[in-house]
PDB file of C-alpha atoms in Angstrom:
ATOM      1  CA  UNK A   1      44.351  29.052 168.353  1.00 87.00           C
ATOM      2  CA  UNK A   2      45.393  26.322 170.150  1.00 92.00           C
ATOM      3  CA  UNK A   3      49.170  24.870 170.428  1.00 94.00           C
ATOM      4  CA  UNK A   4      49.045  22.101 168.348  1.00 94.00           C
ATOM      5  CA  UNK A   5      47.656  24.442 165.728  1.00 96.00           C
ATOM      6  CA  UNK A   6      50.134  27.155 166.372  1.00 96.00           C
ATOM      7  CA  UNK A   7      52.784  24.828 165.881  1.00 96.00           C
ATOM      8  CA  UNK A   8      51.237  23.778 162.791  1.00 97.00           C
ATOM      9  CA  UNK A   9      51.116  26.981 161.233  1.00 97.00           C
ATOM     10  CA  UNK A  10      54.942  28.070 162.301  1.00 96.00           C
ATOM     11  CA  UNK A  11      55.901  24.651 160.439  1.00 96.00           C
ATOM     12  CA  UNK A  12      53.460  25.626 157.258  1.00 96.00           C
ATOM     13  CA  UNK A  13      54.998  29.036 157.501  1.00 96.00           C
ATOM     14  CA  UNK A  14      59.065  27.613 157.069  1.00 95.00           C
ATOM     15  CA  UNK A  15      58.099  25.160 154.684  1.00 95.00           C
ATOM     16  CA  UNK A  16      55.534  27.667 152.561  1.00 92.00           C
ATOM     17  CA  UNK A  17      58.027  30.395 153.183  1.00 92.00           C
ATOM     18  CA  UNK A  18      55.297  32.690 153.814  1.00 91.00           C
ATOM     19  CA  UNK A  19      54.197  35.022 157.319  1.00 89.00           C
ATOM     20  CA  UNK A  20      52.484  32.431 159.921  1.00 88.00           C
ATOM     21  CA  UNK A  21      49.851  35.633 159.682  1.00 93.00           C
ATOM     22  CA  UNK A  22      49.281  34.236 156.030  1.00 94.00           C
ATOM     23  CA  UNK A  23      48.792  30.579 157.096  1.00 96.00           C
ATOM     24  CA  UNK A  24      45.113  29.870 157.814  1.00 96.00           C
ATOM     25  CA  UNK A  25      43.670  27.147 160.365  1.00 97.00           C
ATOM     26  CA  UNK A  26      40.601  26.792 158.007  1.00 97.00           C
ATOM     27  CA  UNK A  27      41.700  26.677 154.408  1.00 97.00           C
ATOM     28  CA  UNK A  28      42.816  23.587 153.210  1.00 97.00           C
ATOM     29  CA  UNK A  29      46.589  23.007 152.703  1.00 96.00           C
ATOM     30  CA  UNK A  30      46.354  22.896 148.819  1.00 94.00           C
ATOM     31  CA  UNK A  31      44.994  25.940 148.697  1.00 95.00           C
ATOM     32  CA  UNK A  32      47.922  27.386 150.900  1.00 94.00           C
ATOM     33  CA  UNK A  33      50.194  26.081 148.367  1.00 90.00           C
ATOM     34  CA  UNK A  34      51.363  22.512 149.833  1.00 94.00           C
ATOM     35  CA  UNK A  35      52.086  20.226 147.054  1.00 94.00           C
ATOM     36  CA  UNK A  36      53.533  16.702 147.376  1.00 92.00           C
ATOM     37  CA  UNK A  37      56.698  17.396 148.215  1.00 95.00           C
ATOM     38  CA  UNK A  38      55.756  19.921 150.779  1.00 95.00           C
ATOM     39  CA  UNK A  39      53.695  17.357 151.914  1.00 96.00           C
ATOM     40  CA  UNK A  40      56.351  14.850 152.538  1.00 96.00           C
ATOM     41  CA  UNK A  41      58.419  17.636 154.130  1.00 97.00           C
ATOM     42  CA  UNK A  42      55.670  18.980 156.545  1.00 97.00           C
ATOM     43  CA  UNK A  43      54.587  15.230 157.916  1.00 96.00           C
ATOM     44  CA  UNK A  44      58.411  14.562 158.455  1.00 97.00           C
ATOM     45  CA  UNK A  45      58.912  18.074 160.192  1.00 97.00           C
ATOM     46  CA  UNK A  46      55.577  17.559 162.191  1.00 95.00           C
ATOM     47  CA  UNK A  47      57.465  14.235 163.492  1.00 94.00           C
ATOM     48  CA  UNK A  48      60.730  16.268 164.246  1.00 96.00           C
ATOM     49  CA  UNK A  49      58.915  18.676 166.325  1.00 93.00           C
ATOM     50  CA  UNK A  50      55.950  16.659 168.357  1.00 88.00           C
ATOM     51  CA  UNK A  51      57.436  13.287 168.290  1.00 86.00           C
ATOM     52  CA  UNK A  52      53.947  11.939 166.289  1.00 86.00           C
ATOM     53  CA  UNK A  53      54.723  10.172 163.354  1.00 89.00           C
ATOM     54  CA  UNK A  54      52.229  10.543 160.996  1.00 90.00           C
ATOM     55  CA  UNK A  55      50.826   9.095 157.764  1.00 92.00           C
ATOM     56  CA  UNK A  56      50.760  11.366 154.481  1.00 92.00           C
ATOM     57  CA  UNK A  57      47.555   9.956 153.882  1.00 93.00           C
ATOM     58  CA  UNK A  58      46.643  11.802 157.394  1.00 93.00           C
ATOM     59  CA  UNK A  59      47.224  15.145 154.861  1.00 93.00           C
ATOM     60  CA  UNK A  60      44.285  14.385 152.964  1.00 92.00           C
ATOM     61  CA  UNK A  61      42.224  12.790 155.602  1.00 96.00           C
ATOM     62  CA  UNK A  62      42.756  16.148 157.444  1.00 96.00           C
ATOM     63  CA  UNK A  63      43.263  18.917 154.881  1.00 96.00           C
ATOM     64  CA  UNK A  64      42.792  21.862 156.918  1.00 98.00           C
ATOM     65  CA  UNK A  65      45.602  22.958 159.942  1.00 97.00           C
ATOM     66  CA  UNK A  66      42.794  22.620 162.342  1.00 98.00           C
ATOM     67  CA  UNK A  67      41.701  19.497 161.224  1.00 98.00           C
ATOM     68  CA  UNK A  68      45.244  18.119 161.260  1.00 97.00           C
ATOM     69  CA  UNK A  69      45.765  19.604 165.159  1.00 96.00           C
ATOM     70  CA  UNK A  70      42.825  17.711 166.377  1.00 96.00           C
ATOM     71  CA  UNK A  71      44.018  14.677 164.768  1.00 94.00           C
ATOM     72  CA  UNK A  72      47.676  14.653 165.984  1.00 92.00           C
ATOM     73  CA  UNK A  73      46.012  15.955 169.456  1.00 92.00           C
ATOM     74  CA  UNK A  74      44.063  13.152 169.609  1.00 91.00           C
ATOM     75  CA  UNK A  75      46.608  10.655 168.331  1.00 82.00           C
ATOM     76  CA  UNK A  76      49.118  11.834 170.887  1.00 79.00           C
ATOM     77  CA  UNK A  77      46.275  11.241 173.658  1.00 76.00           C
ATOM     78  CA  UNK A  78      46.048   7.369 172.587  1.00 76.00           C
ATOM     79  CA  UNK A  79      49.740   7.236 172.572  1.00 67.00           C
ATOM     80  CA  UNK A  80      50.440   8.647 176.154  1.00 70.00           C
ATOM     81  CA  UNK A  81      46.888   6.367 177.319  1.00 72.00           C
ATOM     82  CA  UNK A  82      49.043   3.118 175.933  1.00 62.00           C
ATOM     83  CA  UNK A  83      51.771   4.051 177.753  1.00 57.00           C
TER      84      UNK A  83
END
């Protein structure tokens, strides 16, 4: 598991209030119970913790946590290449 996913699934864990063991990087985050205002929660907590603001369209462009780490990975790659 990479970091960016790790990260991903200690957030989904807090905000699912479920066992980061229960979180998985391969089912998509409806199905792991994230509704729209977990949604809203987990894009504004992803920002609090990696500095990556994100879209909640991003959620359903990338429904899966390991979908979702290889998009903020790659996001935060063009960020630090601007800079």
């Amino acid at each position: 598991m990479s970091q960016s996913e790790q990260c991903l699934v200690d957030i989904l864990a807090e905000l699912t209030e479920t066992g980061a063991g229960s979180i998985s990087v391969t089912a998509t985050l409806d199905q792991q119970g994230v509704d729209s205002f977990v949604a809203l929660r987990l894009a504004r907590a992803i920002q609090e913790r990696t500095g990556v603001e994100i879209e909640l369209e991003s959620l359903f462009d990338y429904p899966t946590v390991r979908q979702l780490a290889a998009y903020l990975d790659a996001h935060a790659a063009q960020l630090a290449g601007a800079a």
